[in-house]
Amino acid sequence: MNTPTVLLAGFEPFGGEQANPAQDVVRALDGRVIAGHRVASRVLPVTFAAAAEGLSETIATLRPSLAIGIGQAGGRSRISIERVAINLIDARIPDNAGVQPVDAPVVAGAPAAYFTTLPVKAMLAALHAADVPAEASFSAGSFVCNTLFYALMHTLAAHHPSTRGGFIHVPWLPAQAVRHPGAASMAIATLSQGIAIAIEAALMHAQDLHAAGGSTH
Ligand code: PCA
């Protein structure tokens, strides 16, 4: 029998940056076996047109147990597990193809939002137990990451209800934060360890923990 799979999709650099921690971390974990599942990584272009292209085919081929997108959220200080994907694009900057949609849907006529199907609280507990800074987030923004997250959850809901999916935003790398005084960063070793722990916790918890969370933002 084939080893079950976890699909991990991370983005190329964008917005004038030379690196993207999301690209580095998915490459670092490609092929890694976590809780009996092999990680299959993909690096995605930061464009509205292509980010979700081929997503349904990849999922139909790999039939992953989990599908997780990873993106850079410059300025955030912790690994941020996203809870909600919204059906809205409102681009603060142009994407890597120079396209900057304003107030457009990701999928016309589709639901306003989807919740992640990852066990967020269990993943946070595992990360904190390993001393990795992590938080839950209620907004993945309205740029390309949210578009991928929404397209992923829409595809899973329609065609692959047994595959759980979600999105994780990550801080800048230290080399990027050098040019952003005052901004937090996370070293690639901590980030790789953290994403591996998050995947393991998701695989080990079919049900999420009942633990208080929430925030004022
Ligand atoms: N972060 C961007 C898009 C690509 C990435 O890594 C975002 O948060 O939308």
mmCIF file with all atom_site columns, C-alpha atoms and ligand atoms in Angstrom:
data_model
loop_
_atom_site.group_PDB
_atom_site.id
_atom_site.type_symbol
_atom_site.label_atom_id
_atom_site.label_alt_id
_atom_site.label_comp_id
_atom_site.label_asym_id
_atom_site.label_entity_id
_atom_site.label_seq_id
_atom_site.pdbx_PDB_ins_code
_atom_site.Cartn_x
_atom_site.Cartn_y
_atom_site.Cartn_z
_atom_site.occupancy
_atom_site.B_iso_or_equiv
_atom_site.pdbx_formal_charge
_atom_site.auth_seq_id
_atom_site.auth_comp_id
_atom_site.auth_asym_id
_atom_site.auth_atom_id
_atom_site.pdbx_PDB_model_num
ATOM   1   C CA . MET A 1 1   ? 0.000   0.000  0.000   1.00 0.00 ? 1   MET A CA 1
ATOM   2   C CA . ASN A 1 2   ? 1.213   3.515  -0.740  1.00 0.00 ? 2   ASN A CA 1
ATOM   3   C CA . THR A 1 3   ? 2.300   5.748  2.124   1.00 0.00 ? 3   THR A CA 1
ATOM   4   C CA . PRO A 1 4   ? -0.461  8.269  2.868   1.00 0.00 ? 4   PRO A CA 1
ATOM   5   C CA . THR A 1 5   ? 0.375   11.838 2.008   1.00 0.00 ? 5   THR A CA 1
ATOM   6   C CA . VAL A 1 6   ? 0.274   15.364 3.385   1.00 0.00 ? 6   VAL A CA 1
ATOM   7   C CA . LEU A 1 7   ? 0.196   18.097 0.716   1.00 0.00 ? 7   LEU A CA 1
ATOM   8   C CA . LEU A 1 8   ? 2.175   21.182 1.719   1.00 0.00 ? 8   LEU A CA 1
ATOM   9   C CA . ALA A 1 9   ? 1.998   24.188 -0.620  1.00 0.00 ? 9   ALA A CA 1
ATOM   10  C CA . GLY A 1 10  ? 4.155   27.275 -0.057  1.00 0.00 ? 10  GLY A CA 1
ATOM   11  C CA . PHE A 1 11  ? 4.663   30.482 -2.011  1.00 0.00 ? 11  PHE A CA 1
ATOM   12  C CA . GLU A 1 12  ? 7.519   32.064 -3.967  1.00 0.00 ? 12  GLU A CA 1
ATOM   13  C CA . PRO A 1 13  ? 8.917   35.460 -2.867  1.00 0.00 ? 13  PRO A CA 1
ATOM   14  C CA . PHE A 1 14  ? 6.726   38.523 -3.557  1.00 0.00 ? 14  PHE A CA 1
ATOM   15  C CA . GLY A 1 15  ? 6.379   42.191 -2.695  1.00 0.00 ? 15  GLY A CA 1
ATOM   16  C CA . GLY A 1 16  ? 10.050  42.983 -3.336  1.00 0.00 ? 16  GLY A CA 1
ATOM   17  C CA . GLU A 1 17  ? 11.411  40.319 -0.970  1.00 0.00 ? 17  GLU A CA 1
ATOM   18  C CA . GLN A 1 18  ? 14.293  38.065 -2.016  1.00 0.00 ? 18  GLN A CA 1
ATOM   19  C CA . ALA A 1 19  ? 13.003  35.110 0.012   1.00 0.00 ? 19  ALA A CA 1
ATOM   20  C CA . ASN A 1 20  ? 9.786   33.627 1.292   1.00 0.00 ? 20  ASN A CA 1
ATOM   21  C CA . PRO A 1 21  ? 9.934   31.523 4.483   1.00 0.00 ? 21  PRO A CA 1
ATOM   22  C CA . ALA A 1 22  ? 6.930   29.575 3.150   1.00 0.00 ? 22  ALA A CA 1
ATOM   23  C CA . GLN A 1 23  ? 8.929   28.403 0.124   1.00 0.00 ? 23  GLN A CA 1
ATOM   24  C CA . ASP A 1 24  ? 11.928  27.522 2.304   1.00 0.00 ? 24  ASP A CA 1
ATOM   25  C CA . VAL A 1 25  ? 9.895   25.567 4.849   1.00 0.00 ? 25  VAL A CA 1
ATOM   26  C CA . VAL A 1 26  ? 7.931   23.483 2.325   1.00 0.00 ? 26  VAL A CA 1
ATOM   27  C CA . ARG A 1 27  ? 11.210  22.616 0.578   1.00 0.00 ? 27  ARG A CA 1
ATOM   28  C CA . ALA A 1 28  ? 12.822  21.699 3.903   1.00 0.00 ? 28  ALA A CA 1
ATOM   29  C CA . LEU A 1 29  ? 9.967   19.324 4.748   1.00 0.00 ? 29  LEU A CA 1
ATOM   30  C CA . ASP A 1 30  ? 9.469   17.777 1.284   1.00 0.00 ? 30  ASP A CA 1
ATOM   31  C CA . GLY A 1 31  ? 9.680   13.983 1.538   1.00 0.00 ? 31  GLY A CA 1
ATOM   32  C CA . ARG A 1 32  ? 9.719   13.987 5.356   1.00 0.00 ? 32  ARG A CA 1
ATOM   33  C CA . VAL A 1 33  ? 7.667   11.206 6.946   1.00 0.00 ? 33  VAL A CA 1
ATOM   34  C CA . ILE A 1 34  ? 5.511   12.494 9.805   1.00 0.00 ? 34  ILE A CA 1
ATOM   35  C CA . ALA A 1 35  ? 3.221   10.146 11.752  1.00 0.00 ? 35  ALA A CA 1
ATOM   36  C CA . GLY A 1 36  ? 3.349   7.650  8.893   1.00 0.00 ? 36  GLY A CA 1
ATOM   37  C CA . HIS A 1 37  ? 2.532   10.252 6.225   1.00 0.00 ? 37  HIS A CA 1
ATOM   38  C CA . ARG A 1 38  ? 4.933   11.462 3.549   1.00 0.00 ? 38  ARG A CA 1
ATOM   39  C CA . VAL A 1 39  ? 5.045   15.216 2.924   1.00 0.00 ? 39  VAL A CA 1
ATOM   40  C CA . ALA A 1 40  ? 4.606   16.180 -0.755  1.00 0.00 ? 40  ALA A CA 1
ATOM   41  C CA . SER A 1 41  ? 5.551   19.835 -1.233  1.00 0.00 ? 41  SER A CA 1
ATOM   42  C CA . ARG A 1 42  ? 4.652   22.256 -3.992  1.00 0.00 ? 42  ARG A CA 1
ATOM   43  C CA . VAL A 1 43  ? 5.943   25.813 -4.522  1.00 0.00 ? 43  VAL A CA 1
ATOM   44  C CA . LEU A 1 44  ? 3.283   28.156 -5.891  1.00 0.00 ? 44  LEU A CA 1
ATOM   45  C CA . PRO A 1 45  ? 3.472   31.441 -7.835  1.00 0.00 ? 45  PRO A CA 1
ATOM   46  C CA . VAL A 1 46  ? 2.160   34.526 -6.037  1.00 0.00 ? 46  VAL A CA 1
ATOM   47  C CA . THR A 1 47  ? -0.491  35.308 -8.638  1.00 0.00 ? 47  THR A CA 1
ATOM   48  C CA . PHE A 1 48  ? -4.255  35.286 -8.352  1.00 0.00 ? 48  PHE A CA 1
ATOM   49  C CA . ALA A 1 49  ? -4.499  33.514 -11.702 1.00 0.00 ? 49  ALA A CA 1
ATOM   50  C CA . ALA A 1 50  ? -2.105  30.649 -10.972 1.00 0.00 ? 50  ALA A CA 1
ATOM   51  C CA . ALA A 1 51  ? -1.967  30.114 -7.199  1.00 0.00 ? 51  ALA A CA 1
ATOM   52  C CA . ALA A 1 52  ? -4.861  27.678 -7.136  1.00 0.00 ? 52  ALA A CA 1
ATOM   53  C CA . GLU A 1 53  ? -4.288  26.352 -10.670 1.00 0.00 ? 53  GLU A CA 1
ATOM   54  C CA . GLY A 1 54  ? -3.919  22.590 -10.716 1.00 0.00 ? 54  GLY A CA 1
ATOM   55  C CA . LEU A 1 55  ? -4.999  22.368 -7.090  1.00 0.00 ? 55  LEU A CA 1
ATOM   56  C CA . SER A 1 56  ? -7.917  20.012 -7.716  1.00 0.00 ? 56  SER A CA 1
ATOM   57  C CA . GLU A 1 57  ? -5.765  17.813 -9.981  1.00 0.00 ? 57  GLU A CA 1
ATOM   58  C CA . THR A 1 58  ? -2.980  17.647 -7.381  1.00 0.00 ? 58  THR A CA 1
ATOM   59  C CA . ILE A 1 59  ? -5.470  16.701 -4.677  1.00 0.00 ? 59  ILE A CA 1
ATOM   60  C CA . ALA A 1 60  ? -7.190  14.158 -6.946  1.00 0.00 ? 60  ALA A CA 1
ATOM   61  C CA . THR A 1 61  ? -3.790  12.558 -7.713  1.00 0.00 ? 61  THR A CA 1
ATOM   62  C CA . LEU A 1 62  ? -2.223  12.610 -4.247  1.00 0.00 ? 62  LEU A CA 1
ATOM   63  C CA . ARG A 1 63  ? -5.421  12.020 -2.269  1.00 0.00 ? 63  ARG A CA 1
ATOM   64  C CA . PRO A 1 64  ? -3.734  13.595 0.766   1.00 0.00 ? 64  PRO A CA 1
ATOM   65  C CA . SER A 1 65  ? -4.989  13.162 4.328   1.00 0.00 ? 65  SER A CA 1
ATOM   66  C CA . LEU A 1 66  ? -4.176  16.818 4.934   1.00 0.00 ? 66  LEU A CA 1
ATOM   67  C CA . ALA A 1 67  ? -3.678  19.745 2.547   1.00 0.00 ? 67  ALA A CA 1
ATOM   68  C CA . ILE A 1 68  ? -2.027  22.788 4.098   1.00 0.00 ? 68  ILE A CA 1
ATOM   69  C CA . GLY A 1 69  ? -1.033  26.064 2.468   1.00 0.00 ? 69  GLY A CA 1
ATOM   70  C CA . ILE A 1 70  ? 1.840   28.071 3.935   1.00 0.00 ? 70  ILE A CA 1
ATOM   71  C CA . GLY A 1 71  ? 2.414   31.795 3.353   1.00 0.00 ? 71  GLY A CA 1
ATOM   72  C CA . GLN A 1 72  ? 4.512   34.654 4.620   1.00 0.00 ? 72  GLN A CA 1
ATOM   73  C CA . ALA A 1 73  ? 2.791   37.240 6.809   1.00 0.00 ? 73  ALA A CA 1
ATOM   74  C CA . GLY A 1 74  ? 5.536   39.821 7.243   1.00 0.00 ? 74  GLY A CA 1
ATOM   75  C CA . GLY A 1 75  ? 5.320   41.513 10.624  1.00 0.00 ? 75  GLY A CA 1
ATOM   76  C CA . ARG A 1 76  ? 3.539   38.716 12.462  1.00 0.00 ? 76  ARG A CA 1
ATOM   77  C CA . SER A 1 77  ? 5.559   37.371 15.359  1.00 0.00 ? 77  SER A CA 1
ATOM   78  C CA . ARG A 1 78  ? 4.218   33.813 15.567  1.00 0.00 ? 78  ARG A CA 1
ATOM   79  C CA . ILE A 1 79  ? 3.213   30.845 13.462  1.00 0.00 ? 79  ILE A CA 1
ATOM   80  C CA . SER A 1 80  ? -0.436  31.760 12.756  1.00 0.00 ? 80  SER A CA 1
ATOM   81  C CA . ILE A 1 81  ? -2.942  29.004 12.155  1.00 0.00 ? 81  ILE A CA 1
ATOM   82  C CA . GLU A 1 82  ? -5.727  30.514 10.071  1.00 0.00 ? 82  GLU A CA 1
ATOM   83  C CA . ARG A 1 83  ? -9.322  29.700 11.025  1.00 0.00 ? 83  ARG A CA 1
ATOM   84  C CA . VAL A 1 84  ? -11.376 31.389 8.264   1.00 0.00 ? 84  VAL A CA 1
ATOM   85  C CA . ALA A 1 85  ? -11.039 31.661 4.469   1.00 0.00 ? 85  ALA A CA 1
ATOM   86  C CA . ILE A 1 86  ? -13.174 34.423 2.935   1.00 0.00 ? 86  ILE A CA 1
ATOM   87  C CA . ASN A 1 87  ? -14.583 34.719 -0.583  1.00 0.00 ? 87  ASN A CA 1
ATOM   88  C CA . LEU A 1 88  ? -12.985 38.118 -1.165  1.00 0.00 ? 88  LEU A CA 1
ATOM   89  C CA . ILE A 1 89  ? -9.982  39.501 -2.997  1.00 0.00 ? 89  ILE A CA 1
ATOM   90  C CA . ASP A 1 90  ? -8.870  43.051 -2.175  1.00 0.00 ? 90  ASP A CA 1
ATOM   91  C CA . ALA A 1 91  ? -5.194  43.323 -3.106  1.00 0.00 ? 91  ALA A CA 1
ATOM   92  C CA . ARG A 1 92  ? -3.082  45.836 -1.162  1.00 0.00 ? 92  ARG A CA 1
ATOM   93  C CA . ILE A 1 93  ? -0.253  45.453 -3.698  1.00 0.00 ? 93  ILE A CA 1
ATOM   94  C CA . PRO A 1 94  ? -0.100  43.938 -7.207  1.00 0.00 ? 94  PRO A CA 1
ATOM   95  C CA . ASP A 1 95  ? 0.599   40.203 -7.378  1.00 0.00 ? 95  ASP A CA 1
ATOM   96  C CA . ASN A 1 96  ? 3.730   38.876 -9.137  1.00 0.00 ? 96  ASN A CA 1
ATOM   97  C CA . ALA A 1 97  ? 1.945   39.221 -12.497 1.00 0.00 ? 97  ALA A CA 1
ATOM   98  C CA . GLY A 1 98  ? 1.131   42.891 -11.815 1.00 0.00 ? 98  GLY A CA 1
ATOM   99  C CA . VAL A 1 99  ? -2.563  42.184 -11.216 1.00 0.00 ? 99  VAL A CA 1
ATOM   100 C CA . GLN A 1 100 ? -4.349  44.006 -8.375  1.00 0.00 ? 100 GLN A CA 1
ATOM   101 C CA . PRO A 1 101 ? -8.037  43.066 -8.100  1.00 0.00 ? 101 PRO A CA 1
ATOM   102 C CA . VAL A 1 102 ? -10.276 45.138 -5.814  1.00 0.00 ? 102 VAL A CA 1
ATOM   103 C CA . ASP A 1 103 ? -13.324 43.703 -4.063  1.00 0.00 ? 103 ASP A CA 1
ATOM   104 C CA . ALA A 1 104 ? -13.703 40.645 -6.258  1.00 0.00 ? 104 ALA A CA 1
ATOM   105 C CA . PRO A 1 105 ? -14.879 37.187 -5.205  1.00 0.00 ? 105 PRO A CA 1
ATOM   106 C CA . VAL A 1 106 ? -12.451 34.240 -5.234  1.00 0.00 ? 106 VAL A CA 1
ATOM   107 C CA . VAL A 1 107 ? -15.256 32.036 -6.593  1.00 0.00 ? 107 VAL A CA 1
ATOM   108 C CA . ALA A 1 108 ? -18.321 33.893 -7.899  1.00 0.00 ? 108 ALA A CA 1
ATOM   109 C CA . GLY A 1 109 ? -21.559 32.725 -6.311  1.00 0.00 ? 109 GLY A CA 1
ATOM   110 C CA . ALA A 1 110 ? -19.809 30.511 -3.740  1.00 0.00 ? 110 ALA A CA 1
ATOM   111 C CA . PRO A 1 111 ? -20.275 30.760 0.051   1.00 0.00 ? 111 PRO A CA 1
ATOM   112 C CA . ALA A 1 112 ? -18.931 33.837 1.879   1.00 0.00 ? 112 ALA A CA 1
ATOM   113 C CA . ALA A 1 113 ? -16.446 31.819 3.930   1.00 0.00 ? 113 ALA A CA 1
ATOM   114 C CA . TYR A 1 114 ? -15.166 28.437 4.993   1.00 0.00 ? 114 TYR A CA 1
ATOM   115 C CA . PHE A 1 115 ? -13.700 27.409 8.317   1.00 0.00 ? 115 PHE A CA 1
ATOM   116 C CA . THR A 1 116 ? -10.459 25.458 8.374   1.00 0.00 ? 116 THR A CA 1
ATOM   117 C CA . THR A 1 117 ? -10.941 21.750 9.038   1.00 0.00 ? 117 THR A CA 1
ATOM   118 C CA . LEU A 1 118 ? -7.606  21.506 10.886  1.00 0.00 ? 118 LEU A CA 1
ATOM   119 C CA . PRO A 1 119 ? -7.680  20.893 14.660  1.00 0.00 ? 119 PRO A CA 1
ATOM   120 C CA . VAL A 1 120 ? -6.382  24.384 15.494  1.00 0.00 ? 120 VAL A CA 1
ATOM   121 C CA . LYS A 1 121 ? -6.363  24.070 19.298  1.00 0.00 ? 121 LYS A CA 1
ATOM   122 C CA . ALA A 1 122 ? -4.570  20.722 19.258  1.00 0.00 ? 122 ALA A CA 1
ATOM   123 C CA . MET A 1 123 ? -1.948  22.120 16.889  1.00 0.00 ? 123 MET A CA 1
ATOM   124 C CA . LEU A 1 124 ? -1.417  25.197 19.080  1.00 0.00 ? 124 LEU A CA 1
ATOM   125 C CA . ALA A 1 125 ? -1.085  23.055 22.199  1.00 0.00 ? 125 ALA A CA 1
ATOM   126 C CA . ALA A 1 126 ? 1.561   20.885 20.523  1.00 0.00 ? 126 ALA A CA 1
ATOM   127 C CA . LEU A 1 127 ? 3.496   23.925 19.282  1.00 0.00 ? 127 LEU A CA 1
ATOM   128 C CA . HIS A 1 128 ? 3.451   25.617 22.675  1.00 0.00 ? 128 HIS A CA 1
ATOM   129 C CA . ALA A 1 129 ? 4.490   22.370 24.395  1.00 0.00 ? 129 ALA A CA 1
ATOM   130 C CA . ALA A 1 130 ? 7.563   22.400 22.125  1.00 0.00 ? 130 ALA A CA 1
ATOM   131 C CA . ASP A 1 131 ? 8.254   26.094 22.948  1.00 0.00 ? 131 ASP A CA 1
ATOM   132 C CA . VAL A 1 132 ? 7.381   27.303 19.438  1.00 0.00 ? 132 VAL A CA 1
ATOM   133 C CA . PRO A 1 133 ? 5.468   30.633 19.408  1.00 0.00 ? 133 PRO A CA 1
ATOM   134 C CA . ALA A 1 134 ? 2.091   30.113 17.719  1.00 0.00 ? 134 ALA A CA 1
ATOM   135 C CA . GLU A 1 135 ? -1.384  31.660 17.614  1.00 0.00 ? 135 GLU A CA 1
ATOM   136 C CA . ALA A 1 136 ? -4.769  31.237 15.995  1.00 0.00 ? 136 ALA A CA 1
ATOM   137 C CA . SER A 1 137 ? -5.729  33.910 13.459  1.00 0.00 ? 137 SER A CA 1
ATOM   138 C CA . PHE A 1 138 ? -9.170  34.954 12.239  1.00 0.00 ? 138 PHE A CA 1
ATOM   139 C CA . SER A 1 139 ? -7.999  36.533 9.009   1.00 0.00 ? 139 SER A CA 1
ATOM   140 C CA . ALA A 1 140 ? -5.647  35.287 6.314   1.00 0.00 ? 140 ALA A CA 1
ATOM   141 C CA . GLY A 1 141 ? -5.986  38.731 4.685   1.00 0.00 ? 141 GLY A CA 1
ATOM   142 C CA . SER A 1 142 ? -7.466  39.368 1.232   1.00 0.00 ? 142 SER A CA 1
ATOM   143 C CA . PHE A 1 143 ? -4.416  38.719 -0.978  1.00 0.00 ? 143 PHE A CA 1
ATOM   144 C CA . VAL A 1 144 ? -3.126  35.584 -2.722  1.00 0.00 ? 144 VAL A CA 1
ATOM   145 C CA . CYS A 1 145 ? -2.818  33.458 0.440   1.00 0.00 ? 145 CYS A CA 1
ATOM   146 C CA . ASN A 1 146 ? -6.484  33.855 1.332   1.00 0.00 ? 146 ASN A CA 1
ATOM   147 C CA . THR A 1 147 ? -7.343  33.107 -2.315  1.00 0.00 ? 147 THR A CA 1
ATOM   148 C CA . LEU A 1 148 ? -5.462  29.801 -2.171  1.00 0.00 ? 148 LEU A CA 1
ATOM   149 C CA . PHE A 1 149 ? -6.961  29.009 1.253   1.00 0.00 ? 149 PHE A CA 1
ATOM   150 C CA . TYR A 1 150 ? -10.495 29.717 0.007   1.00 0.00 ? 150 TYR A CA 1
ATOM   151 C CA . ALA A 1 151 ? -10.006 27.769 -3.241  1.00 0.00 ? 151 ALA A CA 1
ATOM   152 C CA . LEU A 1 152 ? -8.601  24.849 -1.244  1.00 0.00 ? 152 LEU A CA 1
ATOM   153 C CA . MET A 1 153 ? -11.493 24.730 1.222   1.00 0.00 ? 153 MET A CA 1
ATOM   154 C CA . HIS A 1 154 ? -14.028 25.131 -1.610  1.00 0.00 ? 154 HIS A CA 1
ATOM   155 C CA . THR A 1 155 ? -12.466 22.223 -3.543  1.00 0.00 ? 155 THR A CA 1
ATOM   156 C CA . LEU A 1 156 ? -12.228 19.995 -0.475  1.00 0.00 ? 156 LEU A CA 1
ATOM   157 C CA . ALA A 1 157 ? -15.829 20.717 0.537   1.00 0.00 ? 157 ALA A CA 1
ATOM   158 C CA . ALA A 1 158 ? -17.107 19.883 -2.945  1.00 0.00 ? 158 ALA A CA 1
ATOM   159 C CA . HIS A 1 159 ? -14.913 16.957 -3.966  1.00 0.00 ? 159 HIS A CA 1
ATOM   160 C CA . HIS A 1 160 ? -12.751 15.619 -1.126  1.00 0.00 ? 160 HIS A CA 1
ATOM   161 C CA . PRO A 1 161 ? -14.688 15.841 2.140   1.00 0.00 ? 161 PRO A CA 1
ATOM   162 C CA . SER A 1 162 ? -12.366 13.354 3.872   1.00 0.00 ? 162 SER A CA 1
ATOM   163 C CA . THR A 1 163 ? -9.268  15.519 3.265   1.00 0.00 ? 163 THR A CA 1
ATOM   164 C CA . ARG A 1 164 ? -8.786  18.091 6.006   1.00 0.00 ? 164 ARG A CA 1
ATOM   165 C CA . GLY A 1 165 ? -7.325  21.419 4.949   1.00 0.00 ? 165 GLY A CA 1
ATOM   166 C CA . GLY A 1 166 ? -6.150  24.776 6.131   1.00 0.00 ? 166 GLY A CA 1
ATOM   167 C CA . PHE A 1 167 ? -3.600  27.539 5.955   1.00 0.00 ? 167 PHE A CA 1
ATOM   168 C CA . ILE A 1 168 ? -0.719  28.671 8.153   1.00 0.00 ? 168 ILE A CA 1
ATOM   169 C CA . HIS A 1 169 ? 0.913   32.114 7.960   1.00 0.00 ? 169 HIS A CA 1
ATOM   170 C CA . VAL A 1 170 ? 4.522   32.428 9.100   1.00 0.00 ? 170 VAL A CA 1
ATOM   171 C CA . PRO A 1 171 ? 6.766   35.347 10.147  1.00 0.00 ? 171 PRO A CA 1
ATOM   172 C CA . TRP A 1 172 ? 9.635   36.790 8.119   1.00 0.00 ? 172 TRP A CA 1
ATOM   173 C CA . LEU A 1 173 ? 12.984  35.047 8.147   1.00 0.00 ? 173 LEU A CA 1
ATOM   174 C CA . PRO A 1 174 ? 15.724  36.816 10.154  1.00 0.00 ? 174 PRO A CA 1
ATOM   175 C CA . ALA A 1 175 ? 17.471  37.856 6.902   1.00 0.00 ? 175 ALA A CA 1
ATOM   176 C CA . GLN A 1 176 ? 14.271  39.636 5.790   1.00 0.00 ? 176 GLN A CA 1
ATOM   177 C CA . ALA A 1 177 ? 13.622  41.254 9.187   1.00 0.00 ? 177 ALA A CA 1
ATOM   178 C CA . VAL A 1 178 ? 17.045  42.924 8.998   1.00 0.00 ? 178 VAL A CA 1
ATOM   179 C CA . ARG A 1 179 ? 15.465  45.316 6.484   1.00 0.00 ? 179 ARG A CA 1
ATOM   180 C CA . HIS A 1 180 ? 12.304  45.821 8.572   1.00 0.00 ? 180 HIS A CA 1
ATOM   181 C CA . PRO A 1 181 ? 13.446  47.381 11.862  1.00 0.00 ? 181 PRO A CA 1
ATOM   182 C CA . GLY A 1 182 ? 11.351  46.352 14.836  1.00 0.00 ? 182 GLY A CA 1
ATOM   183 C CA . ALA A 1 183 ? 9.733   43.434 13.006  1.00 0.00 ? 183 ALA A CA 1
ATOM   184 C CA . ALA A 1 184 ? 9.698   39.922 14.402  1.00 0.00 ? 184 ALA A CA 1
ATOM   185 C CA . SER A 1 185 ? 11.269  36.972 12.616  1.00 0.00 ? 185 SER A CA 1
ATOM   186 C CA . MET A 1 186 ? 11.600  33.218 12.991  1.00 0.00 ? 186 MET A CA 1
ATOM   187 C CA . ALA A 1 187 ? 14.645  31.144 12.028  1.00 0.00 ? 187 ALA A CA 1
ATOM   188 C CA . ILE A 1 188 ? 14.077  28.444 9.427   1.00 0.00 ? 188 ILE A CA 1
ATOM   189 C CA . ALA A 1 189 ? 15.069  25.704 11.913  1.00 0.00 ? 189 ALA A CA 1
ATOM   190 C CA . THR A 1 190 ? 12.316  26.755 14.354  1.00 0.00 ? 190 THR A CA 1
ATOM   191 C CA . LEU A 1 191 ? 9.867   27.239 11.523  1.00 0.00 ? 191 LEU A CA 1
ATOM   192 C CA . SER A 1 192 ? 10.545  23.780 10.046  1.00 0.00 ? 192 SER A CA 1
ATOM   193 C CA . GLN A 1 193 ? 10.281  22.185 13.469  1.00 0.00 ? 193 GLN A CA 1
ATOM   194 C CA . GLY A 1 194 ? 7.057   24.107 14.103  1.00 0.00 ? 194 GLY A CA 1
ATOM   195 C CA . ILE A 1 195 ? 5.347   23.167 10.846  1.00 0.00 ? 195 ILE A CA 1
ATOM   196 C CA . ALA A 1 196 ? 6.346   19.505 11.326  1.00 0.00 ? 196 ALA A CA 1
ATOM   197 C CA . ILE A 1 197 ? 4.867   19.593 14.854  1.00 0.00 ? 197 ILE A CA 1
ATOM   198 C CA . ALA A 1 198 ? 1.693   21.239 13.556  1.00 0.00 ? 198 ALA A CA 1
ATOM   199 C CA . ILE A 1 199 ? 1.298   18.539 10.884  1.00 0.00 ? 199 ILE A CA 1
ATOM   200 C CA . GLU A 1 200 ? 1.909   15.762 13.387  1.00 0.00 ? 200 GLU A CA 1
ATOM   201 C CA . ALA A 1 201 ? -0.670  17.212 15.803  1.00 0.00 ? 201 ALA A CA 1
ATOM   202 C CA . ALA A 1 202 ? -3.212  17.515 12.984  1.00 0.00 ? 202 ALA A CA 1
ATOM   203 C CA . LEU A 1 203 ? -2.653  13.884 11.983  1.00 0.00 ? 203 LEU A CA 1
ATOM   204 C CA . MET A 1 204 ? -2.940  12.659 15.573  1.00 0.00 ? 204 MET A CA 1
ATOM   205 C CA . HIS A 1 205 ? -6.172  14.558 16.344  1.00 0.00 ? 205 HIS A CA 1
ATOM   206 C CA . ALA A 1 206 ? -9.239  13.620 14.341  1.00 0.00 ? 206 ALA A CA 1
ATOM   207 C CA . GLN A 1 207 ? -11.196 15.855 16.749  1.00 0.00 ? 207 GLN A CA 1
ATOM   208 C CA . ASP A 1 208 ? -9.973  19.183 18.031  1.00 0.00 ? 208 ASP A CA 1
ATOM   209 C CA . LEU A 1 209 ? -9.363  19.884 21.725  1.00 0.00 ? 209 LEU A CA 1
ATOM   210 C CA . HIS A 1 210 ? -12.000 21.812 23.629  1.00 0.00 ? 210 HIS A CA 1
ATOM   211 C CA . ALA A 1 211 ? -9.874  24.684 24.881  1.00 0.00 ? 211 ALA A CA 1
ATOM   212 C CA . ALA A 1 212 ? -10.705 28.348 25.253  1.00 0.00 ? 212 ALA A CA 1
ATOM   213 C CA . GLY A 1 213 ? -9.248  30.644 22.606  1.00 0.00 ? 213 GLY A CA 1
ATOM   214 C CA . GLY A 1 214 ? -10.427 33.703 20.769  1.00 0.00 ? 214 GLY A CA 1
ATOM   215 C CA . SER A 1 215 ? -9.095  37.224 20.777  1.00 0.00 ? 215 SER A CA 1
ATOM   216 C CA . THR A 1 216 ? -10.262 40.783 20.382  1.00 0.00 ? 216 THR A CA 1
ATOM   217 C CA . HIS A 1 217 ? -9.025  41.001 16.786  1.00 0.00 ? 217 HIS A CA 1
HETATM 218 N N1 . PCA B 2 .   ? 1.953   35.652 1.492   1.00 0.00 ? 1   PCA B N1 1
HETATM 219 C C1 . PCA B 2 .   ? 0.961   36.419 0.768   1.00 0.00 ? 1   PCA B C1 1
HETATM 220 C C2 . PCA B 2 .   ? 0.884   35.779 -0.594  1.00 0.00 ? 1   PCA B C2 1
HETATM 221 C C3 . PCA B 2 .   ? 2.058   34.886 -0.693  1.00 0.00 ? 1   PCA B C3 1
HETATM 222 C C4 . PCA B 2 .   ? 2.603   34.802 0.666   1.00 0.00 ? 1   PCA B C4 1
HETATM 223 O O1 . PCA B 2 .   ? 3.529   34.050 1.022   1.00 0.00 ? 1   PCA B O1 1
HETATM 224 C C5 . PCA B 2 .   ? -0.363  36.551 1.490   1.00 0.00 ? 1   PCA B C5 1
HETATM 225 O O2 . PCA B 2 .   ? -0.393  36.516 2.726   1.00 0.00 ? 1   PCA B O2 1
HETATM 226 O O3 . PCA B 2 .   ? -1.398  36.690 0.845   1.00 0.00 ? 1   PCA B O3 1
#
